[in-house]
PDB file of C-alpha atoms in Angstrom:
ATOM      1  CA  GLU I  40       4.810  17.290  23.835  1.00 72.00           C
ATOM      2  CA  LEU I  41       5.374  15.286  20.893  1.00 79.00           C
ATOM      3  CA  LYS I  42       2.601  12.712  20.716  1.00 88.00           C
ATOM      4  CA  VAL I  43       1.355   9.814  17.920  1.00 93.00           C
ATOM      5  CA  GLU I  44      -1.533   8.770  18.661  1.00 95.00           C
ATOM      6  CA  GLN I  45      -3.159   5.473  16.310  1.00 96.00           C
ATOM      7  CA  ASN I  46      -6.527   4.404  16.992  1.00 96.00           C
ATOM      8  CA  PRO I  47      -8.011   1.659  17.100  1.00 96.00           C
ATOM      9  CA  LEU I  48      -5.193   0.030  18.759  1.00 95.00           C
ATOM     10  CA  PHE I  49      -6.989  -3.255  18.139  1.00 95.00           C
ATOM     11  CA  LEU I  50      -9.043  -4.217  15.253  1.00 94.00           C
ATOM     12  CA  SER I  51     -10.918  -7.362  14.089  1.00 95.00           C
ATOM     13  CA  MET I  52     -12.484  -7.373  10.758  1.00 92.00           C
ATOM     14  CA  GLN I  53     -13.911  -9.585   8.746  1.00 94.00           C
ATOM     15  CA  GLU I  54     -12.539 -10.592   4.994  1.00 96.00           C
ATOM     16  CA  GLY I  55     -14.471  -8.676   2.066  1.00 96.00           C
ATOM     17  CA  LYS I  56     -14.937  -5.374   4.738  1.00 96.00           C
ATOM     18  CA  ASN I  57     -13.765  -2.026   4.424  1.00 96.00           C
ATOM     19  CA  TYR I  58     -11.887  -0.426   7.307  1.00 95.00           C
ATOM     20  CA  THR I  59      -9.591   2.945   8.394  1.00 97.00           C
ATOM     21  CA  ILE I  60      -6.385   3.118  10.632  1.00 97.00           C
ATOM     22  CA  TYR I  61      -6.399   6.650  11.716  1.00 98.00           C
ATOM     23  CA  CYS I  62      -2.915   8.538  13.123  1.00 97.00           C
ATOM     24  CA  ASN I  63      -3.378  11.836  14.969  1.00 96.00           C
ATOM     25  CA  TYR I  64      -0.322  13.484  15.824  1.00 93.00           C
ATOM     26  CA  SER I  65       0.566  16.330  18.083  1.00 90.00           C
ATOM     27  CA  THR I  66       2.803  19.055  16.362  1.00 84.00           C
ATOM     28  CA  THR I  67       3.194  19.967  12.563  1.00 80.00           C
ATOM     29  CA  SER I  68       5.599  17.443  10.636  1.00 78.00           C
ATOM     30  CA  ASP I  69       7.624  17.163   7.639  1.00 71.00           C
ATOM     31  CA  ARG I  70       6.761  13.417   7.031  1.00 84.00           C
ATOM     32  CA  LEU I  71       5.131  10.414   8.043  1.00 91.00           C
ATOM     33  CA  TYR I  72       5.818   6.854   7.582  1.00 93.00           C
ATOM     34  CA  TRP I  73       3.499   3.708   7.632  1.00 96.00           C
ATOM     35  CA  TYR I  74       5.183   0.400   8.476  1.00 95.00           C
ATOM     36  CA  ARG I  75       4.116  -3.584   8.982  1.00 97.00           C
ATOM     37  CA  GLN I  76       4.709  -6.000  11.692  1.00 95.00           C
ATOM     38  CA  ASP I  77       4.487  -9.110  11.712  1.00 94.00           C
ATOM     39  CA  PRO I  78       4.170 -11.424  14.860  1.00 89.00           C
ATOM     40  CA  GLY I  79       7.638 -11.952  15.826  1.00 88.00           C
ATOM     41  CA  LYS I  80       9.165  -9.910  12.650  1.00 91.00           C
ATOM     42  CA  SER I  81      10.656  -7.121  11.875  1.00 92.00           C
ATOM     43  CA  LEU I  82       9.187  -3.850  10.708  1.00 93.00           C
ATOM     44  CA  GLU I  83       8.564  -3.341   6.938  1.00 93.00           C
ATOM     45  CA  SER I  84       8.243   0.092   5.399  1.00 92.00           C
ATOM     46  CA  LEU I  85       4.909   0.376   4.009  1.00 95.00           C
ATOM     47  CA  PHE I  86       4.582   4.409   2.749  1.00 94.00           C
ATOM     48  CA  VAL I  87       6.406   7.203   2.963  1.00 91.00           C
ATOM     49  CA  LEU I  88       4.019  10.526   3.082  1.00 92.00           C
ATOM     50  CA  LEU I  89       5.984  13.077   2.133  1.00 85.00           C
ATOM     51  CA  SER I  90       3.536  16.464   1.834  1.00 82.00           C
ATOM     52  CA  ASN I  91      -0.433  17.640   2.543  1.00 84.00           C
ATOM     53  CA  GLY I  92      -2.538  15.687   0.135  1.00 87.00           C
ATOM     54  CA  ALA I  93      -0.520  13.065  -0.359  1.00 88.00           C
ATOM     55  CA  VAL I  94      -2.007   9.814  -1.225  1.00 93.00           C
ATOM     56  CA  LYS I  95      -0.207   6.567  -1.904  1.00 94.00           C
ATOM     57  CA  GLN I  96      -1.794   3.110  -2.728  1.00 96.00           C
ATOM     58  CA  GLU I  97      -0.041  -0.275  -2.695  1.00 94.00           C
ATOM     59  CA  GLY I  98      -2.741  -3.254  -3.487  1.00 95.00           C
ATOM     60  CA  ARG I  99      -5.648  -3.171  -0.865  1.00 96.00           C
ATOM     61  CA  LEU I 100      -3.837  -0.831   1.316  1.00 97.00           C
ATOM     62  CA  MET I 101      -4.179   3.280   0.706  1.00 98.00           C
ATOM     63  CA  ALA I 102      -2.598   5.954   2.683  1.00 97.00           C
ATOM     64  CA  SER I 103      -3.061   9.877   3.247  1.00 96.00           C
ATOM     65  CA  LEU I 104      -1.734  12.259   4.786  1.00 94.00           C
ATOM     66  CA  ASP I 105      -3.425  15.827   5.903  1.00 93.00           C
ATOM     67  CA  THR I 106      -0.737  18.183   7.345  1.00 90.00           C
ATOM     68  CA  LYS I 107      -3.243  20.434   8.647  1.00 91.00           C
ATOM     69  CA  ALA I 108      -5.692  18.138  10.296  1.00 93.00           C
ATOM     70  CA  ARG I 109      -2.271  16.617  11.491  1.00 93.00           C
ATOM     71  CA  LEU I 110      -4.265  13.262  10.434  1.00 95.00           C
ATOM     72  CA  SER I 111      -2.267  10.251   8.052  1.00 96.00           C
ATOM     73  CA  THR I 112      -5.140   7.206   7.434  1.00 97.00           C
ATOM     74  CA  LEU I 113      -4.601   3.966   6.108  1.00 98.00           C
ATOM     75  CA  HIS I 114      -7.898   2.157   4.634  1.00 97.00           C
ATOM     76  CA  ILE I 115      -8.367  -0.949   3.967  1.00 96.00           C
ATOM     77  CA  THR I 116     -10.271  -2.283   0.996  1.00 96.00           C
ATOM     78  CA  ALA I 117     -11.844  -5.729   0.860  1.00 95.00           C
ATOM     79  CA  ALA I 118      -9.584  -6.925   3.754  1.00 95.00           C
ATOM     80  CA  VAL I 119      -7.784 -10.315   3.197  1.00 95.00           C
ATOM     81  CA  HIS I 120      -6.423 -12.761   6.018  1.00 95.00           C
ATOM     82  CA  ASP I 121      -2.881 -11.943   4.656  1.00 95.00           C
ATOM     83  CA  LEU I 122      -3.472  -8.160   6.020  1.00 96.00           C
ATOM     84  CA  SER I 123      -3.525  -9.661   9.729  1.00 97.00           C
ATOM     85  CA  ALA I 124      -0.158  -7.706  11.003  1.00 96.00           C
ATOM     86  CA  THR I 125       0.543  -4.802  13.476  1.00 96.00           C
ATOM     87  CA  TYR I 126       0.653  -1.589  11.605  1.00 97.00           C
ATOM     88  CA  PHE I 127       2.429   1.335  12.562  1.00 96.00           C
ATOM     89  CA  CYS I 128       2.642   5.219  11.840  1.00 95.00           C
ATOM     90  CA  ALA I 129       6.021   7.163  12.439  1.00 93.00           C
ATOM     91  CA  VAL I 130       5.841  11.082  12.368  1.00 89.00           C
ATOM     92  CA  GLU I 131       9.251  12.865  11.940  1.00 80.00           C
ATOM     93  CA  PHE I 132       8.598  15.989  13.693  1.00 68.00           C
ATOM     94  CA  ARG I 133      11.733  18.465  12.521  1.00 63.00           C
ATOM     95  CA  SER I 134      13.625  17.298   9.561  1.00 55.00           C
ATOM     96  CA  GLY I 135      16.638  15.778  10.574  1.00 54.00           C
ATOM     97  CA  TYR I 136      15.050  14.769  14.144  1.00 57.00           C
ATOM     98  CA  ALA I 137      14.224  11.866  15.421  1.00 69.00           C
ATOM     99  CA  LEU I 138      10.934   9.347  13.901  1.00 81.00           C
ATOM    100  CA  ASN I 139       8.019   9.107  17.196  1.00 87.00           C
ATOM    101  CA  PHE I 140       6.219   5.643  16.421  1.00 91.00           C
ATOM    102  CA  GLY I 141       2.379   4.976  17.423  1.00 94.00           C
ATOM    103  CA  LYS I 142       1.600   2.252  19.501  1.00 94.00           C
ATOM    104  CA  GLY I 143       0.619   0.568  16.739  1.00 95.00           C
ATOM    105  CA  THR I 144      -2.567  -1.151  15.488  1.00 96.00           C
ATOM    106  CA  SER I 145      -3.094  -4.907  16.082  1.00 95.00           C
ATOM    107  CA  LEU I 146      -5.384  -5.718  12.857  1.00 96.00           C
ATOM    108  CA  LEU I 147      -6.872  -9.400  12.926  1.00 96.00           C
ATOM    109  CA  VAL I 148      -8.762 -10.413   9.695  1.00 96.00           C
ATOM    110  CA  THR I 149     -11.186 -13.232   9.932  1.00 94.00           C
ATOM    111  CA  PRO I 150     -12.790 -15.716   7.706  1.00 88.00           C
TER     112      PRO I 150
ATOM    113  CA  ASN O  99      22.303  -8.543  -0.307  1.00 70.00           C
ATOM    114  CA  ALA O 100      21.259  -9.083   3.375  1.00 80.00           C
ATOM    115  CA  GLY O 101      20.306  -5.625   4.493  1.00 93.00           C
ATOM    116  CA  VAL O 102      20.406  -4.893   8.061  1.00 96.00           C
ATOM    117  CA  THR O 103      21.703  -8.078  10.345  1.00 96.00           C
ATOM    118  CA  GLN O 104      21.661  -8.498  14.208  1.00 97.00           C
ATOM    119  CA  THR O 105      23.001 -10.882  16.547  1.00 97.00           C
ATOM    120  CA  PRO O 106      22.308 -12.504  18.526  1.00 97.00           C
ATOM    121  CA  LYS O 107      18.661 -13.394  17.818  1.00 95.00           C
ATOM    122  CA  PHE O 108      17.686 -14.101  21.125  1.00 96.00           C
ATOM    123  CA  GLN O 109      19.776 -13.614  24.560  1.00 96.00           C
ATOM    124  CA  VAL O 110      18.846 -14.150  28.435  1.00 97.00           C
ATOM    125  CA  LEU O 111      20.937 -12.639  30.983  1.00 97.00           C
ATOM    126  CA  LYS O 112      21.080 -12.294  34.546  1.00 97.00           C
ATOM    127  CA  THR O 113      20.608  -9.336  36.299  1.00 98.00           C
ATOM    128  CA  GLY O 114      24.114  -7.125  36.334  1.00 97.00           C
ATOM    129  CA  GLN O 115      25.517  -8.762  33.289  1.00 97.00           C
ATOM    130  CA  SER O 116      26.815  -7.307  30.305  1.00 96.00           C
ATOM    131  CA  MET O 117      26.865  -7.590  26.605  1.00 96.00           C
ATOM    132  CA  THR O 118      26.941  -6.147  23.364  1.00 97.00           C
ATOM    133  CA  LEU O 119      24.289  -6.865  20.360  1.00 98.00           C
ATOM    134  CA  GLN O 120      25.688  -6.293  17.138  1.00 97.00           C
ATOM    135  CA  CYS O 121      24.052  -4.626  13.793  1.00 98.00           C
ATOM    136  CA  ALA O 122      25.354  -4.363  10.552  1.00 97.00           C
ATOM    137  CA  GLN O 123      23.851  -2.914   6.804  1.00 97.00           C
ATOM    138  CA  ASP O 124      25.189  -3.737   3.830  1.00 95.00           C
ATOM    139  CA  MET O 125      23.313  -0.985   2.069  1.00 93.00           C
ATOM    140  CA  ASN O 126      25.949   1.643   1.940  1.00 93.00           C
ATOM    141  CA  HIS O 127      23.869   3.552   4.790  1.00 91.00           C
ATOM    142  CA  ASN O 128      24.687   7.141   6.690  1.00 90.00           C
ATOM    143  CA  SER O 129      22.770   6.634   9.452  1.00 89.00           C
ATOM    144  CA  MET O 130      22.125   3.996  11.750  1.00 91.00           C
ATOM    145  CA  TYR O 131      19.422   3.570  15.183  1.00 92.00           C
ATOM    146  CA  TRP O 132      18.882   1.090  17.682  1.00 95.00           C
ATOM    147  CA  TYR O 133      15.456   1.103  18.832  1.00 95.00           C
ATOM    148  CA  ARG O 134      13.380  -0.971  21.900  1.00 96.00           C
ATOM    149  CA  GLN O 135       9.856  -2.194  21.418  1.00 95.00           C
ATOM    150  CA  ASP O 136       7.653  -3.052  24.174  1.00 93.00           C
ATOM    151  CA  PRO O 137       3.930  -4.281  24.010  1.00 85.00           C
ATOM    152  CA  GLY O 138       1.756  -1.637  24.171  1.00 78.00           C
ATOM    153  CA  MET O 139       5.023   1.027  23.620  1.00 80.00           C
ATOM    154  CA  GLY O 140       5.666   0.883  20.447  1.00 84.00           C
ATOM    155  CA  LEU O 141       8.852   1.385  19.248  1.00 91.00           C
ATOM    156  CA  ARG O 142      11.547   3.831  21.406  1.00 91.00           C
ATOM    157  CA  LEU O 143      14.880   5.601  20.093  1.00 90.00           C
ATOM    158  CA  ILE O 144      17.646   4.098  22.303  1.00 93.00           C
ATOM    159  CA  TYR O 145      20.579   5.931  20.410  1.00 93.00           C
ATOM    160  CA  TYR O 146      21.373   7.213  16.943  1.00 91.00           C
ATOM    161  CA  SER O 147      23.995   7.688  14.492  1.00 91.00           C
ATOM    162  CA  ALA O 148      23.611   9.943  11.878  1.00 86.00           C
ATOM    163  CA  SER O 149      26.962   9.419  10.181  1.00 87.00           C
ATOM    164  CA  GLU O 150      29.910   7.554  10.540  1.00 90.00           C
ATOM    165  CA  GLY O 151      31.767   8.792  13.624  1.00 89.00           C
ATOM    166  CA  THR O 152      29.071  10.505  15.305  1.00 91.00           C
ATOM    167  CA  THR O 153      26.391   8.902  17.753  1.00 93.00           C
ATOM    168  CA  ASP O 154      23.598  10.764  19.514  1.00 90.00           C
ATOM    169  CA  LYS O 155      21.176  10.023  22.592  1.00 90.00           C
ATOM    170  CA  GLY O 156      17.859   9.312  21.598  1.00 87.00           C
ATOM    171  CA  GLU O 157      14.318   8.957  23.529  1.00 86.00           C
ATOM    172  CA  VAL O 158      15.237   6.096  25.982  1.00 92.00           C
ATOM    173  CA  PRO O 159      19.377   6.448  26.467  1.00 95.00           C
ATOM    174  CA  ASN O 160      20.166   5.156  30.392  1.00 96.00           C
ATOM    175  CA  GLY O 161      22.008   2.062  30.680  1.00 96.00           C
ATOM    176  CA  TYR O 162      23.208   1.513  27.211  1.00 97.00           C
ATOM    177  CA  ASN O 163      25.971   2.769  25.080  1.00 97.00           C
ATOM    178  CA  VAL O 164      26.741   2.432  21.856  1.00 97.00           C
ATOM    179  CA  SER O 165      29.929   2.481  19.265  1.00 97.00           C
ATOM    180  CA  ARG O 166      29.542   3.029  15.580  1.00 96.00           C
ATOM    181  CA  LEU O 167      32.589   0.896  14.698  1.00 91.00           C
ATOM    182  CA  ASN O 168      32.463   2.031  11.035  1.00 95.00           C
ATOM    183  CA  LYS O 169      30.114   2.859   8.161  1.00 95.00           C
ATOM    184  CA  ARG O 170      28.608  -0.789   7.930  1.00 96.00           C
ATOM    185  CA  GLU O 171      28.477  -1.637  11.961  1.00 97.00           C
ATOM    186  CA  PHE O 172      26.733   0.051  15.154  1.00 97.00           C
ATOM    187  CA  SER O 173      26.654  -1.909  18.223  1.00 98.00           C
ATOM    188  CA  LEU O 174      24.774  -1.692  21.807  1.00 98.00           C
ATOM    189  CA  ARG O 175      25.958  -2.806  24.654  1.00 98.00           C
ATOM    190  CA  LEU O 176      24.230  -2.798  27.974  1.00 97.00           C
ATOM    191  CA  GLU O 177      26.596  -2.650  30.885  1.00 93.00           C
ATOM    192  CA  SER O 178      24.871  -3.889  33.871  1.00 96.00           C
ATOM    193  CA  ALA O 179      21.795  -5.720  32.320  1.00 96.00           C
ATOM    194  CA  ALA O 180      18.631  -4.741  34.704  1.00 97.00           C
ATOM    195  CA  PRO O 181      15.000  -6.870  34.302  1.00 97.00           C
ATOM    196  CA  SER O 182      13.933  -3.277  33.226  1.00 96.00           C
ATOM    197  CA  GLN O 183      15.736  -3.733  29.696  1.00 97.00           C
ATOM    198  CA  THR O 184      13.943  -7.036  28.840  1.00 97.00           C
ATOM    199  CA  SER O 185      12.679  -6.116  25.410  1.00 97.00           C
ATOM    200  CA  VAL O 186      13.064  -6.632  21.611  1.00 96.00           C
ATOM    201  CA  TYR O 187      15.686  -4.462  20.602  1.00 97.00           C
ATOM    202  CA  PHE O 188      15.673  -3.386  16.875  1.00 96.00           C
ATOM    203  CA  CYS O 189      18.541  -2.018  14.667  1.00 96.00           C
ATOM    204  CA  ALA O 190      17.936  -0.046  11.727  1.00 93.00           C
ATOM    205  CA  SER O 191      19.442   1.995   8.993  1.00 91.00           C
ATOM    206  CA  SER O 192      18.616   4.646   6.678  1.00 88.00           C
ATOM    207  CA  SER O 193      20.232   6.414   3.264  1.00 85.00           C
ATOM    208  CA  SER O 194      20.452   9.998   4.790  1.00 73.00           C
ATOM    209  CA  PHE O 195      19.571  11.009   8.157  1.00 61.00           C
ATOM    210  CA  PHE O 196      16.142  10.459   8.946  1.00 54.00           C
ATOM    211  CA  THR O 197      14.973  11.694   5.845  1.00 58.00           C
ATOM    212  CA  ASP O 198      14.374   8.486   4.000  1.00 72.00           C
ATOM    213  CA  THR O 199      12.768   5.387   4.989  1.00 82.00           C
ATOM    214  CA  GLN O 200      14.424   2.917   7.291  1.00 87.00           C
ATOM    215  CA  TYR O 201      15.120   0.152   6.977  1.00 90.00           C
ATOM    216  CA  PHE O 202      14.936  -2.630   9.975  1.00 94.00           C
ATOM    217  CA  GLY O 203      16.635  -5.521  11.518  1.00 95.00           C
ATOM    218  CA  PRO O 204      15.195  -8.867  12.163  1.00 94.00           C
ATOM    219  CA  GLY O 205      15.582  -8.092  15.818  1.00 95.00           C
ATOM    220  CA  THR O 206      16.717  -9.337  19.009  1.00 96.00           C
ATOM    221  CA  ARG O 207      14.559 -10.550  22.096  1.00 96.00           C
ATOM    222  CA  LEU O 208      16.470  -9.723  25.271  1.00 97.00           C
ATOM    223  CA  THR O 209      15.161 -11.546  28.870  1.00 97.00           C
ATOM    224  CA  VAL O 210      16.797  -9.800  31.846  1.00 97.00           C
ATOM    225  CA  LEU O 211      16.207 -12.229  34.729  1.00 96.00           C
TER     226      LEU O 211
END
């Protein structure tokens, strides 16, 4: 069964702190995506990770992929309120096949 | 360049009514998708169109039909709406079939009473 599991599903953190969101998936994958969704809004692409060991960074967010462990992480450095949103990982299990989304991690950054 | 547009933004239907959700993209993308998003469920693929002239079922196709009208437009039809179809519907497009980042529309919030 194809599964994509994110944890935690809810995360409340203080500004300035660091934290990591985890995305585990059940079978071999060719690529993994991270998306951001603000409340009531659409999804915005953050990162595409294409190979084992891939690391991408944008501002305070850094994503990595370990295909052997079937794990991707989204690391947040020195969180700010603007990062409050829901973050989804999505996995492409076979090239040219469907994307499977995790349930999302709802992040709230408080002062 | 508007990206992916969807109409309507909001809709309320009664059980048994029909409606069509419209989606258009101006990025010259080949592939288009329809997803539904329910609380705590992430996004689930309803139908997709890998290229103009082709459509295929996704994970949750029951109760829906689609039409790829041309390269730009991909519509989703509910023939006889049911309360279980209350959801937020997102259209997306990508340059290549699932091998490229998908760009999402703003969504349609549908309530079926």
